[in-house]
Amino acid sequence: MAEPIKVLVTGAAGQIAYSLLYNIAKGDVFGNDQPLILVLLDIAPMMSVLDGVVMEIQDCALPLVHGVIATDKEDEAFKDIDVAILVGSMPRREGMERKDLLQANAKIFKTQGCALDKFAKKSVKVLVVGNPANTNCLTAIKSAPSIPKENFSCLTRLDHNRAKAQIASKLGVQSGDVKNVIIWGNHSSTQYPDVTHATVKVEGKEMNVYDAVADDNWLKGDFIATVQQRGAAVIKARKLSSAMSAAKAISDHMRTLWFGTPVNEWVSMGVISDGNPYNIPNDLVYSFPVQIKNKTWNIVPCLKINDFSCEKMKATAKELLQEKETASEFLSSI
Ligand code: NAD
Ligand code: LMR
């Protein structure tokens, strides 16, 4: 059997982690033959809740779990980790935009970036989930100069899954029949869910989504708005932000990073924009279509971008530039 890998989940006493930890522990993310040491970080007041989570992990009696470390100390949590899933942070409430969380959460990603730099393996793969996820990811990258920028990504797979599900539901097919949707830009209400290059299998025949849906107004209107606003709709209904679907998307994201994308398919991921082929400014964490091989992502090149898409891609980049400025002003003032 392989050596255990150390997987850190922050915010481990919170609601996303409660769904996520079971997926990871039973082998759905890193494989059924990959033993794990789970490292669970939360803040001091949550340690008794975290004790309960540890008891439940033990009671699952899962063979892949070779150890559980629960702590409120960053030096212990980040020591020699192979994977960091950074969830721990404040979620938004009804009426807020995700960027309203910048001041509450930016500092966490600065200190945790520093902890990654100091204590983690240099090969660590880091997934930022806490909102605003793209800008927090950029903050973590800048705070961890000894770790390659390419090892970092932020979660837009939830938006990607939402887009697939909306198309599938419109056409009365399964979401597995929909391929190659793209989420461009920020995990925010300016994100651009794009199905120009997506395909769908209808009655056994692979078709372009635009041709299959045959409703330009819906694809350019309600479809985009529904995906952009889905997080807010869940909060309005549940009075809590999405957790089960977020945990599923985190599992999908990490599993794809670990095992790669199927031939001729891509997924959406927030990654560093340096040198991207779509004229998005450098030094942003921007969601692109990526293909993954050997745990390394590459932005899908040469996709034709029409004028409608180009405007939407620019608008979400503009918001990310503003968030970056706000975060850097705030972090330099504390
Ligand atoms: P939650 O409040 O249920 O849990 C968050 C946990 O983080 C809490 O236990 C809290 O004590 C802990 N925490 C706070 N500061 C911490 C720190 N410095 N170190 C470690 N732990 C810390 O929230 P949740 O519903 O699990 O959501 C967590 C975050 O994920 C929020 O920012 C939310 O907006 C974000 N989110 C992102 C996506 C996405 O697609 N990118 C999807 C859903 C939620
Ligand atoms: C989501 O997309 O559901 C999460 O980012 C939570 C939120 O604030 O919307």
GROMACS .gro file of C-alpha atoms and ligand atoms in nm:
model
  387
    1MET     CA    1   0.000   0.000   0.000
    2ALA     CA    2   0.110   0.360  -0.072
    3GLU     CA    3   0.251   0.586   0.201
    4PRO     CA    4  -0.022   0.800   0.364
    5ILE     CA    5  -0.057   1.157   0.238
    6LYS     CA    6  -0.130   1.442   0.479
    7VAL     CA    7  -0.446   1.630   0.386
    8LEU     CA    8  -0.529   1.950   0.573
    9VAL     CA    9  -0.886   2.081   0.586
   10THR     CA   10  -0.930   2.420   0.754
   11GLY     CA   11  -1.264   2.527   0.897
   12ALA     CA   12  -1.293   2.162   0.993
   13ALA     CA   13  -1.566   2.223   1.250
   14GLY     CA   14  -1.782   2.409   0.996
   15GLN     CA   15  -2.065   2.301   0.773
   16ILE     CA   16  -1.878   2.239   0.444
   17ALA     CA   17  -1.616   2.030   0.622
   18TYR     CA   18  -1.888   1.817   0.779
   19SER     CA   19  -1.988   1.695   0.431
   20LEU     CA   20  -1.638   1.703   0.282
   21LEU     CA   21  -1.447   1.499   0.538
   22TYR     CA   22  -1.646   1.182   0.477
   23ASN     CA   23  -1.593   1.206   0.098
   24ILE     CA   24  -1.218   1.239   0.149
   25ALA     CA   25  -1.192   0.979   0.424
   26LYS     CA   26  -1.370   0.707   0.230
   27GLY     CA   27  -1.145   0.742  -0.075
   28ASP     CA   28  -1.368   0.933  -0.316
   29VAL     CA   29  -1.110   1.207  -0.370
   30PHE     CA   30  -0.758   1.061  -0.362
   31GLY     CA   31  -0.852   0.705  -0.455
   32ASN     CA   32  -0.954   0.384  -0.283
   33ASP     CA   33  -0.595   0.273  -0.229
   34GLN     CA   34  -0.449   0.598  -0.094
   35PRO     CA   35  -0.413   0.606   0.286
   36LEU     CA   36  -0.456   0.945   0.451
   37ILE     CA   37  -0.366   1.139   0.758
   38LEU     CA   38  -0.641   1.395   0.805
   39VAL     CA   39  -0.532   1.722   0.959
   40LEU     CA   40  -0.819   1.933   1.089
   41LEU     CA   41  -0.767   2.300   1.171
   42ASP     CA   42  -1.019   2.531   1.332
   43ILE     CA   43  -1.004   2.819   1.581
   44ALA     CA   44  -0.972   2.768   1.958
   45PRO     CA   45  -1.343   2.825   2.048
   46MET     CA   46  -1.441   2.546   1.804
   47MET     CA   47  -1.216   2.278   1.955
   48SER     CA   48  -1.493   2.100   2.142
   49VAL     CA   49  -1.705   2.083   1.824
   50LEU     CA   50  -1.399   1.953   1.642
   51ASP     CA   51  -1.362   1.679   1.908
   52GLY     CA   52  -1.706   1.559   1.803
   53VAL     CA   53  -1.606   1.556   1.435
   54VAL     CA   54  -1.297   1.349   1.522
   55MET     CA   55  -1.513   1.102   1.718
   56GLU     CA   56  -1.742   1.064   1.417
   57ILE     CA   57  -1.449   1.007   1.179
   58GLN     CA   58  -1.325   0.734   1.417
   59ASP     CA   59  -1.672   0.582   1.436
   60CYS     CA   60  -1.688   0.556   1.055
   61ALA     CA   61  -1.411   0.291   1.091
   62LEU     CA   62  -1.269   0.376   0.750
   63PRO     CA   63  -0.963   0.173   0.650
   64LEU     CA   64  -0.789   0.454   0.458
   65VAL     CA   65  -0.773   0.684   0.760
   66HIS     CA   66  -0.432   0.623   0.917
   67GLY     CA   67  -0.449   0.915   1.157
   68VAL     CA   68  -0.639   1.229   1.253
   69ILE     CA   69  -0.474   1.542   1.389
   70ALA     CA   70  -0.713   1.808   1.523
   71THR     CA   71  -0.561   2.139   1.619
   72ASP     CA   72  -0.598   2.516   1.647
   73LYS     CA   73  -0.223   2.571   1.586
   74GLU     CA   74  -0.117   2.664   1.233
   75ASP     CA   75   0.243   2.540   1.276
   76GLU     CA   76   0.113   2.194   1.363
   77ALA     CA   77  -0.160   2.196   1.097
   78PHE     CA   78   0.059   2.298   0.802
   79LYS     CA   79   0.360   2.077   0.890
   80ASP     CA   80   0.468   1.861   0.592
   81ILE     CA   81   0.123   1.857   0.432
   82ASP     CA   82   0.069   1.727   0.078
   83VAL     CA   83  -0.271   1.894   0.028
   84ALA     CA   84  -0.435   2.201   0.184
   85ILE     CA   85  -0.807   2.264   0.141
   86LEU     CA   86  -0.860   2.612   0.283
   87VAL     CA   87  -1.226   2.639   0.377
   88GLY     CA   88  -1.201   2.808   0.720
   89SER     CA   89  -1.342   3.162   0.703
   90MET     CA   90  -1.666   3.351   0.746
   91PRO     CA   91  -1.953   3.273   0.501
   92ARG     CA   92  -2.177   3.552   0.367
   93ARG     CA   93  -2.532   3.611   0.483
   94GLU     CA   94  -2.839   3.714   0.286
   95GLY     CA   95  -2.797   4.049   0.106
   96MET     CA   96  -2.415   4.040   0.100
   97GLU     CA   97  -2.186   4.000  -0.203
   98ARG     CA   98  -1.891   3.765  -0.153
   99LYS     CA   99  -1.647   4.056  -0.182
  100ASP     CA  100  -1.808   4.204   0.132
  101LEU     CA  101  -1.617   3.929   0.316
  102LEU     CA  102  -1.277   4.061   0.208
  103GLN     CA  103  -1.202   4.246   0.529
  104ALA     CA  104  -1.323   3.960   0.749
  105ASN     CA  105  -1.132   3.689   0.563
  106ALA     CA  106  -0.826   3.838   0.386
  107LYS     CA  107  -0.606   3.819   0.695
  108ILE     CA  108  -0.671   3.447   0.736
  109PHE     CA  109  -0.530   3.378   0.389
  110LYS     CA  110  -0.227   3.596   0.454
  111THR     CA  111  -0.133   3.411   0.773
  112GLN     CA  112  -0.215   3.072   0.623
  113GLY     CA  113  -0.010   3.157   0.311
  114CYS     CA  114   0.282   3.233   0.545
  115ALA     CA  115   0.224   2.903   0.727
  116LEU     CA  116   0.225   2.716   0.393
  117ASP     CA  117   0.551   2.888   0.303
  118LYS     CA  118   0.711   2.793   0.633
  119PHE     CA  119   0.580   2.447   0.712
  120ALA     CA  120   0.423   2.269   0.412
  121LYS     CA  121   0.597   2.049   0.155
  122LYS     CA  122   0.699   2.260  -0.147
  123SER     CA  123   0.493   2.024  -0.363
  124VAL     CA  124   0.174   2.096  -0.164
  125LYS     CA  125  -0.145   2.142  -0.368
  126VAL     CA  126  -0.358   2.422  -0.227
  127LEU     CA  127  -0.729   2.474  -0.294
  128VAL     CA  128  -0.886   2.796  -0.165
  129VAL     CA  129  -1.259   2.778  -0.094
  130GLY     CA  130  -1.318   3.059   0.160
  131ASN     CA  131  -1.474   3.365  -0.004
  132PRO     CA  132  -1.396   3.578  -0.191
  133ALA     CA  133  -1.212   3.269  -0.312
  134ASN     CA  134  -1.017   3.411  -0.610
  135THR     CA  135  -0.875   3.708  -0.423
  136ASN     CA  136  -0.805   3.504  -0.108
  137CYS     CA  137  -0.617   3.258  -0.328
  138LEU     CA  138  -0.408   3.544  -0.470
  139THR     CA  139  -0.333   3.661  -0.115
  140ALA     CA  140  -0.219   3.309  -0.019
  141ILE     CA  141   0.003   3.287  -0.331
  142LYS     CA  142   0.172   3.617  -0.246
  143SER     CA  143   0.228   3.509   0.114
  144ALA     CA  144   0.394   3.181   0.011
  145PRO     CA  145   0.674   3.281  -0.230
  146SER     CA  146   0.861   2.952  -0.188
  147ILE     CA  147   0.570   2.748  -0.326
  148PRO     CA  148   0.507   2.754  -0.703
  149LYS     CA  149   0.205   2.970  -0.794
  150GLU     CA  150   0.080   2.686  -1.012
  151ASN     CA  151   0.023   2.473  -0.698
  152PHE     CA  152  -0.263   2.703  -0.598
  153SER     CA  153  -0.618   2.707  -0.729
  154CYS     CA  154  -0.956   2.833  -0.614
  155LEU     CA  155  -1.295   2.670  -0.632
  156THR     CA  156  -1.522   2.753  -0.927
  157ARG     CA  157  -1.621   2.390  -0.981
  158LEU     CA  158  -1.944   2.454  -0.792
  159ASP     CA  159  -2.040   2.712  -1.056
  160HIS     CA  160  -1.927   2.468  -1.328
  161ASN     CA  161  -2.150   2.196  -1.181
  162ARG     CA  162  -2.439   2.441  -1.149
  163ALA     CA  163  -2.405   2.534  -1.517
  164LYS     CA  164  -2.406   2.167  -1.622
  165ALA     CA  165  -2.711   2.097  -1.407
  166GLN     CA  166  -2.906   2.394  -1.551
  167ILE     CA  167  -2.839   2.283  -1.910
  168ALA     CA  168  -2.926   1.920  -1.830
  169SER     CA  169  -3.251   2.024  -1.666
  170LYS     CA  170  -3.346   2.250  -1.960
  171LEU     CA  171  -3.293   1.963  -2.206
  172GLY     CA  172  -3.428   1.681  -1.987
  173VAL     CA  173  -3.095   1.492  -1.993
  174GLN     CA  174  -2.853   1.390  -1.715
  175SER     CA  175  -2.581   1.632  -1.604
  176GLY     CA  176  -2.322   1.369  -1.704
  177ASP     CA  177  -2.437   1.419  -2.064
  178VAL     CA  178  -2.319   1.783  -2.059
  179LYS     CA  179  -1.948   1.850  -2.121
  180ASN     CA  180  -1.707   2.140  -2.149
  181VAL     CA  181  -1.901   2.427  -1.997
  182ILE     CA  182  -1.671   2.707  -1.883
  183ILE     CA  183  -1.679   2.942  -1.587
  184TRP     CA  184  -1.468   3.247  -1.666
  185GLY     CA  185  -1.342   3.486  -1.400
  186ASN     CA  186  -1.451   3.551  -1.047
  187HIS     CA  187  -1.655   3.323  -0.818
  188SER     CA  188  -1.901   3.611  -0.782
  189SER     CA  189  -2.207   3.752  -0.951
  190THR     CA  190  -1.986   3.880  -1.239
  191GLN     CA  191  -1.868   3.530  -1.331
  192TYR     CA  192  -1.939   3.430  -1.691
  193PRO     CA  193  -2.086   3.082  -1.737
  194ASP     CA  194  -2.016   3.010  -2.105
  195VAL     CA  195  -2.164   2.723  -2.306
  196THR     CA  196  -2.038   2.833  -2.649
  197HIS     CA  197  -1.800   2.535  -2.661
  198ALA     CA  198  -2.008   2.294  -2.454
  199THR     CA  199  -2.162   1.976  -2.590
  200VAL     CA  200  -2.454   1.761  -2.481
  201LYS     CA  201  -2.566   1.411  -2.564
  202VAL     CA  202  -2.932   1.411  -2.670
  203GLU     CA  203  -3.088   1.078  -2.771
  204GLY     CA  204  -2.742   0.931  -2.817
  205LYS     CA  205  -2.621   1.215  -3.041
  206GLU     CA  206  -2.348   1.459  -2.933
  207MET     CA  207  -2.449   1.820  -3.015
  208ASN     CA  208  -2.339   2.172  -2.941
  209VAL     CA  209  -2.537   2.309  -2.644
  210TYR     CA  210  -2.641   2.622  -2.838
  211ASP     CA  211  -2.796   2.406  -3.112
  212ALA     CA  212  -2.959   2.166  -2.866
  213VAL     CA  213  -3.114   2.440  -2.649
  214ALA     CA  214  -3.202   2.659  -2.950
  215ASP     CA  215  -3.299   2.949  -2.723
  216ASP     CA  216  -3.048   3.232  -2.746
  217ASN     CA  217  -3.244   3.456  -2.511
  218TRP     CA  218  -3.242   3.197  -2.235
  219LEU     CA  219  -2.873   3.108  -2.281
  220LYS     CA  220  -2.768   3.475  -2.278
  221GLY     CA  221  -3.016   3.576  -2.008
  222ASP     CA  222  -3.177   3.356  -1.744
  223PHE     CA  223  -2.920   3.077  -1.771
  224ILE     CA  224  -2.629   3.310  -1.693
  225ALA     CA  225  -2.819   3.495  -1.419
  226THR     CA  226  -2.930   3.171  -1.250
  227VAL     CA  227  -2.573   3.038  -1.228
  228GLN     CA  228  -2.436   3.376  -1.117
  229GLN     CA  229  -2.698   3.409  -0.842
  230ARG     CA  230  -2.727   3.047  -0.733
  231GLY     CA  231  -2.521   3.090  -0.416
  232ALA     CA  232  -2.745   3.380  -0.307
  233ALA     CA  233  -3.058   3.176  -0.387
  234VAL     CA  234  -2.937   2.891  -0.165
  235ILE     CA  235  -2.861   3.134   0.118
  236LYS     CA  236  -3.207   3.292   0.085
  237ALA     CA  237  -3.372   2.950   0.107
  238ARG     CA  238  -3.150   2.776   0.365
  239LYS     CA  239  -3.041   3.082   0.564
  240LEU     CA  240  -2.698   2.922   0.535
  241SER     CA  241  -2.459   2.911   0.244
  242SER     CA  242  -2.430   2.602   0.029
  243ALA     CA  243  -2.243   2.317   0.196
  244MET     CA  244  -2.335   1.976   0.049
  245SER     CA  245  -2.290   2.099  -0.310
  246ALA     CA  246  -1.976   2.291  -0.213
  247ALA     CA  247  -1.825   1.976  -0.056
  248LYS     CA  248  -1.913   1.777  -0.369
  249ALA     CA  249  -1.749   2.043  -0.589
  250ILE     CA  250  -1.435   2.047  -0.371
  251SER     CA  251  -1.419   1.667  -0.403
  252ASP     CA  252  -1.461   1.691  -0.782
  253HIS     CA  253  -1.194   1.963  -0.806
  254MET     CA  254  -0.934   1.774  -0.599
  255ARG     CA  255  -1.007   1.441  -0.767
  256THR     CA  256  -0.960   1.597  -1.111
  257LEU     CA  257  -0.637   1.760  -0.996
  258TRP     CA  258  -0.515   1.424  -0.865
  259PHE     CA  259  -0.619   1.199  -1.151
  260GLY     CA  260  -0.648   1.436  -1.451
  261THR     CA  261  -0.918   1.528  -1.700
  262PRO     CA  262  -1.053   1.278  -1.956
  263VAL     CA  263  -0.930   1.320  -2.316
  264ASN     CA  264  -1.101   1.615  -2.494
  265GLU     CA  265  -1.261   1.739  -2.172
  266TRP     CA  266  -1.190   2.029  -1.945
  267VAL     CA  267  -1.305   2.167  -1.611
  268SER     CA  268  -1.316   2.518  -1.463
  269MET     CA  269  -1.068   2.624  -1.199
  270GLY     CA  270  -0.945   2.956  -1.064
  271VAL     CA  271  -0.571   2.970  -1.140
  272ILE     CA  272  -0.301   3.233  -1.173
  273SER     CA  273  -0.356   3.430  -1.495
  274ASP     CA  274   0.013   3.492  -1.576
  275GLY     CA  275   0.074   3.441  -1.951
  276ASN     CA  276  -0.281   3.321  -2.025
  277PRO     CA  277  -0.389   3.304  -2.390
  278TYR     CA  278  -0.709   3.513  -2.348
  279ASN     CA  279  -0.565   3.861  -2.274
  280ILE     CA  280  -0.679   3.852  -1.913
  281PRO     CA  281  -0.442   4.074  -1.709
  282ASN     CA  282  -0.157   3.890  -1.534
  283ASP     CA  283  -0.142   3.846  -1.156
  284LEU     CA  284  -0.507   3.760  -1.097
  285VAL     CA  285  -0.659   3.430  -0.988
  286TYR     CA  286  -0.913   3.392  -1.269
  287SER     CA  287  -1.130   3.092  -1.356
  288PHE     CA  288  -1.035   2.933  -1.689
  289PRO     CA  289  -1.108   2.607  -1.869
  290VAL     CA  290  -0.815   2.378  -1.777
  291GLN     CA  291  -0.696   2.034  -1.870
  292ILE     CA  292  -0.496   1.839  -1.615
  293LYS     CA  293  -0.225   1.578  -1.654
  294ASN     CA  294   0.030   1.459  -1.395
  295LYS     CA  295  -0.133   1.687  -1.135
  296THR     CA  296  -0.049   1.990  -1.351
  297TRP     CA  297  -0.309   2.218  -1.510
  298ASN     CA  298  -0.289   2.389  -1.847
  299ILE     CA  299  -0.532   2.651  -1.970
  300VAL     CA  300  -0.716   2.523  -2.278
  301PRO     CA  301  -0.573   2.733  -2.565
  302CYS     CA  302  -0.723   2.866  -2.888
  303LEU     CA  303  -1.093   2.867  -2.801
  304LYS     CA  304  -1.273   3.113  -3.027
  305ILE     CA  305  -1.413   3.400  -2.820
  306ASN     CA  306  -1.705   3.596  -2.964
  307ASP     CA  307  -1.781   3.963  -2.881
  308PHE     CA  308  -2.051   3.873  -2.625
  309SER     CA  309  -1.809   3.646  -2.436
  310CYS     CA  310  -1.523   3.895  -2.463
  311GLU     CA  311  -1.725   4.168  -2.289
  312LYS     CA  312  -1.832   3.934  -2.008
  313MET     CA  313  -1.476   3.805  -1.958
  314LYS     CA  314  -1.347   4.162  -1.932
  315ALA     CA  315  -1.617   4.265  -1.682
  316THR     CA  316  -1.532   3.987  -1.439
  317ALA     CA  317  -1.156   4.060  -1.475
  318LYS     CA  318  -1.229   4.424  -1.390
  319GLU     CA  319  -1.399   4.318  -1.066
  320LEU     CA  320  -1.100   4.099  -0.977
  321LEU     CA  321  -0.862   4.391  -1.034
  322GLN     CA  322  -1.074   4.600  -0.794
  323GLU     CA  323  -1.081   4.322  -0.533
  324LYS     CA  324  -0.705   4.282  -0.560
  325GLU     CA  325  -0.657   4.655  -0.495
  326THR     CA  326  -0.896   4.652  -0.197
  327ALA     CA  327  -0.725   4.346  -0.047
  328SER     CA  328  -0.379   4.489  -0.090
  329GLU     CA  329  -0.479   4.827   0.063
  330PHE     CA  330  -0.645   4.651   0.354
  331LEU     CA  331  -0.361   4.405   0.417
  332SER     CA  332  -0.098   4.678   0.407
  333SER     CA  333  -0.296   4.884   0.659
  334ILE     CA  334  -0.301   4.614   0.932
  335NAD     P1  335  -1.895   2.776   0.851
  335NAD     O1  336  -1.912   2.904   0.925
  335NAD     O2  337  -1.994   2.669   0.869
  335NAD     O3  338  -1.751   2.714   0.884
  335NAD     C1  339  -1.636   2.790   0.876
  335NAD     C2  340  -1.540   2.736   0.980
  335NAD     O4  341  -1.416   2.806   0.964
  335NAD     C3  342  -1.587   2.760   1.124
  335NAD     O5  343  -1.581   2.641   1.198
  335NAD     C4  344  -1.487   2.864   1.176
  335NAD     O6  345  -1.460   2.851   1.315
  335NAD     C5  346  -1.365   2.827   1.092
  335NAD     N1  347  -1.261   2.931   1.088
  335NAD     C6  348  -1.275   3.064   1.094
  335NAD     N2  349  -1.155   3.123   1.092
  335NAD     C7  350  -1.064   3.024   1.083
  335NAD     C8  351  -0.922   3.022   1.078
  335NAD     N3  352  -0.849   3.134   1.084
  335NAD     N4  353  -0.859   2.902   1.069
  335NAD     C9  354  -0.931   2.788   1.064
  335NAD     N5  355  -1.064   2.783   1.072
  335NAD    C10  356  -1.131   2.902   1.080
  335NAD     O7  357  -1.878   2.817   0.696
  335NAD     P2  358  -1.892   2.723   0.568
  335NAD     O8  359  -2.034   2.722   0.526
  335NAD     O9  360  -1.821   2.595   0.593
  335NAD    O10  361  -1.815   2.813   0.460
  335NAD    C11  362  -1.676   2.836   0.470
  335NAD    C12  363  -1.630   2.931   0.360
  335NAD    O11  364  -1.647   2.871   0.231
  335NAD    C13  365  -1.706   3.064   0.353
  335NAD    O12  366  -1.614   3.169   0.326
  335NAD    C14  367  -1.799   3.046   0.234
  335NAD    O13  368  -1.839   3.167   0.178
  335NAD    C15  369  -1.707   2.967   0.143
  335NAD     N6  370  -1.771   2.894   0.032
  335NAD    C16  371  -1.710   2.898  -0.090
  335NAD    C17  372  -1.763   2.827  -0.196
  335NAD    C18  373  -1.697   2.831  -0.331
  335NAD    O14  374  -1.755   2.776  -0.426
  335NAD     N7  375  -1.580   2.888  -0.349
  335NAD    C19  376  -1.880   2.752  -0.179
  335NAD    C20  377  -1.941   2.752  -0.054
  335NAD    C21  378  -1.885   2.824   0.051
  336LMR     C1  379  -2.177   2.955  -0.317
  336LMR     O1  380  -2.152   2.986  -0.433
  336LMR     O2  381  -2.278   2.889  -0.285
  336LMR     C2  382  -2.082   2.998  -0.208
  336LMR     O3  383  -1.979   3.078  -0.258
  336LMR     C3  384  -2.151   3.062  -0.093
  336LMR     C4  385  -2.200   3.198  -0.128
  336LMR     O4  386  -2.168   3.293  -0.056
  336LMR     O5  387  -2.275   3.210  -0.225
   0.00000   0.00000   0.00000
